[in-house]
Coordinates of C-alpha atoms in Angstrom, one line a residue:
M8 CA 48.2 152.1 56.2
S9 CA 51.0 151.7 58.6
T10 CA 53.3 148.8 59.1
T11 CA 55.0 147.9 62.3
T12 CA 58.4 146.2 62.6
S13 CA 58.9 143.9 65.5
T14 CA 62.3 142.9 66.6
T15 CA 62.8 139.6 68.3
P16 CA 65.6 139.7 70.9
P17 CA 68.4 137.2 70.3
H18 CA 67.8 133.8 71.9
T19 CA 69.6 133.4 75.1
P20 CA 69.8 129.9 76.5
A21 CA 68.1 129.6 79.9
P22 CA 70.4 128.7 82.7
I23 CA 70.2 125.0 83.5
S24 CA 70.6 124.2 87.1
A25 CA 70.1 120.5 87.3
L26 CA 72.6 118.0 85.9
N27 CA 71.5 116.3 82.7
P28 CA 73.0 112.8 82.3
S29 CA 72.9 112.8 78.5
R30 CA 74.6 116.3 78.3
T31 CA 77.2 115.2 80.9
M32 CA 78.0 112.0 79.0
A33 CA 78.2 113.9 75.7
T34 CA 80.7 116.4 77.2
A35 CA 82.8 113.5 78.6
A36 CA 82.8 111.7 75.3
R37 CA 83.9 114.9 73.5
V38 CA 86.8 115.5 75.9
L39 CA 88.0 111.8 75.6
R40 CA 87.9 112.1 71.8
Q41 CA 90.1 115.2 72.0
L42 CA 92.5 113.6 74.4
R43 CA 92.8 110.6 72.1
H44 CA 94.5 112.9 69.6
D45 CA 96.9 114.3 72.3
P46 CA 99.1 111.4 73.2
R47 CA 101.5 113.5 75.2
S48 CA 98.8 114.5 77.6
I49 CA 97.7 110.9 78.0
A50 CA 101.3 109.8 78.6
L51 CA 101.8 112.5 81.2
M52 CA 98.6 111.5 83.0
I53 CA 99.1 107.8 82.9
L54 CA 102.8 107.1 82.7
I55 CA 104.5 109.8 84.7
P56 CA 103.3 108.6 88.2
C57 CA 104.6 105.1 87.3
V58 CA 107.9 106.5 86.1
M59 CA 108.3 108.5 89.3
L60 CA 107.5 105.5 91.5
F61 CA 110.0 103.4 89.5
L62 CA 112.7 106.0 90.0
L63 CA 111.9 106.4 93.7
R64 CA 112.2 102.7 94.3
Y65 CA 115.7 102.6 92.9
V66 CA 116.8 105.8 94.5
F67 CA 116.3 103.9 97.8
D68 CA 117.6 100.6 96.4
G69 CA 119.9 100.1 99.4
S70 CA 117.1 101.0 101.8
P71 CA 113.9 99.2 100.8
R72 CA 112.2 100.0 104.1
T73 CA 112.4 103.7 103.3
F74 CA 110.6 103.1 100.0
D75 CA 108.0 101.1 101.9
S76 CA 107.5 104.0 104.4
I77 CA 107.0 106.8 101.8
G78 CA 106.0 104.8 98.7
A79 CA 102.4 104.4 99.7
S80 CA 102.0 108.2 100.4
L81 CA 103.6 109.1 97.1
L82 CA 101.3 106.6 95.3
G83 CA 98.5 109.0 96.2
I84 CA 100.5 112.3 95.8
F85 CA 101.9 111.7 92.3
P86 CA 98.5 111.1 90.6
L87 CA 97.1 114.2 92.4
I88 CA 99.8 116.4 91.0
T89 CA 99.7 115.1 87.4
M90 CA 95.9 115.3 87.2
F91 CA 96.0 118.8 88.6
L92 CA 98.5 120.0 86.1
V93 CA 97.0 118.4 83.0
T94 CA 93.3 119.2 83.9
S95 CA 94.0 122.9 84.6
I96 CA 95.9 123.4 81.4
A97 CA 93.4 121.4 79.2
T98 CA 90.4 123.3 80.6
L99 CA 92.1 126.7 80.2
R100 CA 92.9 125.7 76.6
E101 CA 89.2 125.1 76.0
R102 CA 88.4 128.6 77.3
T103 CA 91.1 130.5 75.4
S104 CA 90.3 128.8 72.1
G105 CA 86.7 129.8 72.4
T106 CA 85.4 126.3 72.6
L107 CA 84.0 126.9 76.1
E108 CA 82.1 129.9 75.0
R109 CA 80.5 128.1 72.1
L110 CA 79.5 125.2 74.4
L111 CA 77.9 127.4 77.0
A112 CA 75.9 129.2 74.3
M113 CA 74.2 125.8 73.8
P114 CA 71.6 124.3 76.2
L115 CA 74.5 123.1 78.4
G116 CA 74.7 124.1 82.1
K117 CA 78.0 124.8 83.9
G118 CA 77.3 121.8 86.1
D119 CA 77.0 119.5 83.0
L120 CA 80.2 120.9 81.7
I121 CA 82.2 120.4 84.9
A122 CA 80.7 117.0 85.5
G123 CA 81.6 115.9 82.0
Y124 CA 85.2 117.0 82.4
A125 CA 85.4 115.3 85.7
L126 CA 84.0 112.1 84.3
A127 CA 86.4 112.1 81.3
F128 CA 89.5 112.9 83.4
G129 CA 88.2 110.6 86.1
T130 CA 88.2 107.7 83.6
L131 CA 91.9 108.4 82.9
A132 CA 92.4 108.7 86.7
I133 CA 91.1 105.1 87.2
I134 CA 93.6 103.8 84.6
Q135 CA 96.4 105.9 86.0
S136 CA 95.7 104.8 89.6
A137 CA 95.4 101.1 88.7
L138 CA 98.7 101.1 86.8
A139 CA 100.6 102.9 89.5
T140 CA 99.2 100.7 92.3
G141 CA 99.9 97.5 90.3
L142 CA 103.4 98.7 89.6
A143 CA 104.1 99.6 93.2
L144 CA 102.7 96.4 94.7
W145 CA 103.6 93.6 92.2
F146 CA 106.7 94.9 90.5
L147 CA 108.4 97.3 92.9
D148 CA 107.5 95.1 95.9
L149 CA 105.9 97.9 98.0
D150 CA 105.1 96.2 101.3
V151 CA 101.7 97.1 102.7
T152 CA 99.8 95.4 105.5
G153 CA 96.3 96.2 104.3
S154 CA 94.3 95.4 101.2
P155 CA 95.7 96.5 97.8
W156 CA 92.1 97.5 96.9
L157 CA 92.0 100.1 99.7
L158 CA 95.3 101.4 98.5
L159 CA 93.8 101.7 95.0
L160 CA 90.8 103.5 96.3
V161 CA 92.8 106.2 98.0
A162 CA 95.0 106.6 94.9
L163 CA 91.9 107.0 92.8
L164 CA 90.3 109.5 95.2
D165 CA 93.6 111.5 95.2
A166 CA 93.6 111.6 91.4
L167 CA 90.0 112.8 91.4
L168 CA 90.9 115.5 93.9
G169 CA 93.7 116.6 91.6
T170 CA 91.2 116.7 88.7
A171 CA 88.8 118.8 90.8
L172 CA 91.5 121.2 91.9
G173 CA 92.7 121.6 88.3
L174 CA 89.2 122.4 87.0
F175 CA 88.8 125.0 89.8
V176 CA 92.0 126.9 89.4
S177 CA 91.7 127.1 85.6
A178 CA 89.0 129.7 86.1
F179 CA 91.5 132.1 87.6
A180 CA 94.3 131.7 85.0
A181 CA 94.6 133.8 81.9
S182 CA 97.3 131.6 80.2
E183 CA 98.8 128.1 80.4
F184 CA 101.8 129.6 82.1
Q185 CA 99.6 131.1 84.9
A186 CA 97.9 127.7 85.3
V187 CA 101.3 126.1 85.9
Q188 CA 102.1 128.9 88.4
F189 CA 99.2 127.8 90.5
M190 CA 101.0 124.6 91.4
P191 CA 103.3 126.3 94.0
A192 CA 100.3 128.0 95.5
V193 CA 97.9 125.1 95.6
I194 CA 100.0 121.9 95.7
F195 CA 103.4 122.7 97.3
P196 CA 102.1 123.9 100.7
Q197 CA 100.0 120.7 100.9
L198 CA 103.0 118.6 100.0
L199 CA 105.1 120.2 102.8
L200 CA 102.4 120.0 105.4
C201 CA 100.7 116.6 104.6
G202 CA 103.0 114.6 106.9
L203 CA 105.1 113.1 104.2
F204 CA 108.4 114.5 105.6
T205 CA 107.6 114.5 109.3
P206 CA 104.5 113.5 111.4
R207 CA 102.0 116.4 111.5
D208 CA 101.9 116.4 115.3
N209 CA 105.6 117.2 115.3
M210 CA 105.1 120.5 113.4
H211 CA 104.6 123.9 114.9
P212 CA 101.0 124.1 116.3
V213 CA 100.0 126.7 113.7
L214 CA 101.3 124.6 110.8
E215 CA 99.6 121.5 112.3
T216 CA 96.3 123.4 112.4
I217 CA 96.7 124.5 108.8
S218 CA 97.5 120.9 107.8
D219 CA 94.3 119.7 109.4
V220 CA 92.2 121.5 106.8
L221 CA 94.3 120.5 103.7
P222 CA 92.9 117.5 101.8
M223 CA 96.3 116.0 100.9
S224 CA 96.9 115.5 104.7
Y225 CA 94.0 113.0 104.8
A226 CA 95.1 111.3 101.6
V227 CA 98.5 110.6 103.2
D228 CA 96.8 109.5 106.4
G229 CA 94.6 107.1 104.5
M230 CA 97.5 105.6 102.7
N231 CA 99.3 105.2 106.1
E232 CA 96.3 103.4 107.5
V233 CA 96.5 100.8 104.7
L234 CA 100.2 100.6 105.2
H235 CA 100.0 99.6 108.9
H236 CA 96.6 98.0 109.4
T237 CA 95.2 94.7 108.0
D238 CA 91.6 95.7 108.1
M239 CA 89.7 98.8 107.1
T240 CA 89.8 101.2 110.1
A241 CA 87.4 104.0 111.2
D242 CA 90.2 106.4 110.6
F243 CA 90.6 105.1 107.0
V244 CA 86.9 105.6 106.4
R245 CA 87.1 109.1 107.8
D246 CA 90.1 110.0 105.6
A247 CA 88.6 108.6 102.4
L248 CA 85.3 110.4 103.0
I249 CA 87.1 113.7 103.6
V250 CA 89.1 113.4 100.4
A251 CA 86.0 112.5 98.4
G252 CA 84.0 115.3 100.0
C253 CA 86.8 117.9 99.2
A254 CA 86.8 116.7 95.6
L255 CA 83.0 117.2 95.4
L256 CA 83.1 120.6 97.1
V257 CA 85.9 121.8 94.7
L258 CA 83.9 120.6 91.7
A259 CA 80.9 122.6 92.9
L260 CA 83.1 125.6 93.3
G261 CA 84.5 125.0 89.8
A262 CA 81.0 125.0 88.3
A263 CA 80.2 128.2 90.2
T264 CA 83.3 130.1 89.1
L265 CA 83.5 128.8 85.5
R266 CA 83.8 131.6 82.9
R267 CA 83.0 131.5 79.2
R268 CA 86.3 132.9 78.1
T269 CA 89.5 134.5 79.3
P270 CA 89.4 138.3 79.3

């Protein structure tokens, strides 16, 4: 009489392609609970743009028109930079600590994970953008022609773009130091070419062409539309859609390149 021993292969979760709202919301809730115990990160995300705008206003205390001309643009740039920095480091920390690997071993798709992170940090981005916009308009007397709600919309889209870029580049960093090093490569060229320092059509034609494909350029253009026009213009709609589309595209790339752990 013979006996046979059958071995059952270890269970491997099937890849999940479609987003699941319950899994996405659970991921977002977990990230927000963790951030609640990290007040320094919350302060960096929410307060630093306000502090920078406050300092900028009084740097140009003797020339308020200068603050009016660049304050709206920086209202979008500061949230983008801070959300990029915090999101990239926080996501990398999840991977290096092994949390990401344990999560992906569960029935949780990469899309659910990225969407959950985007939703959690997007919630903070809404708070951040609302505080910075309110401070600039009603305390620092930023003079804009258009609706404050349009200004808030562009600031929020910029913060979400920074979140998406942070999630994306975290896949290519092996340490928090490397995540910070991505800022000169990803953010600084956009900052120089976005039209903040000089109109883009005054740049060398090669640099102007490069600036035409950088999302921060359209964020600054959108802010300038609100600064100079009373009503919503077609150019403003175009700029807002481009920034939003870039954020969604980068989030999709982030889901595609997400790794379980750092080698």
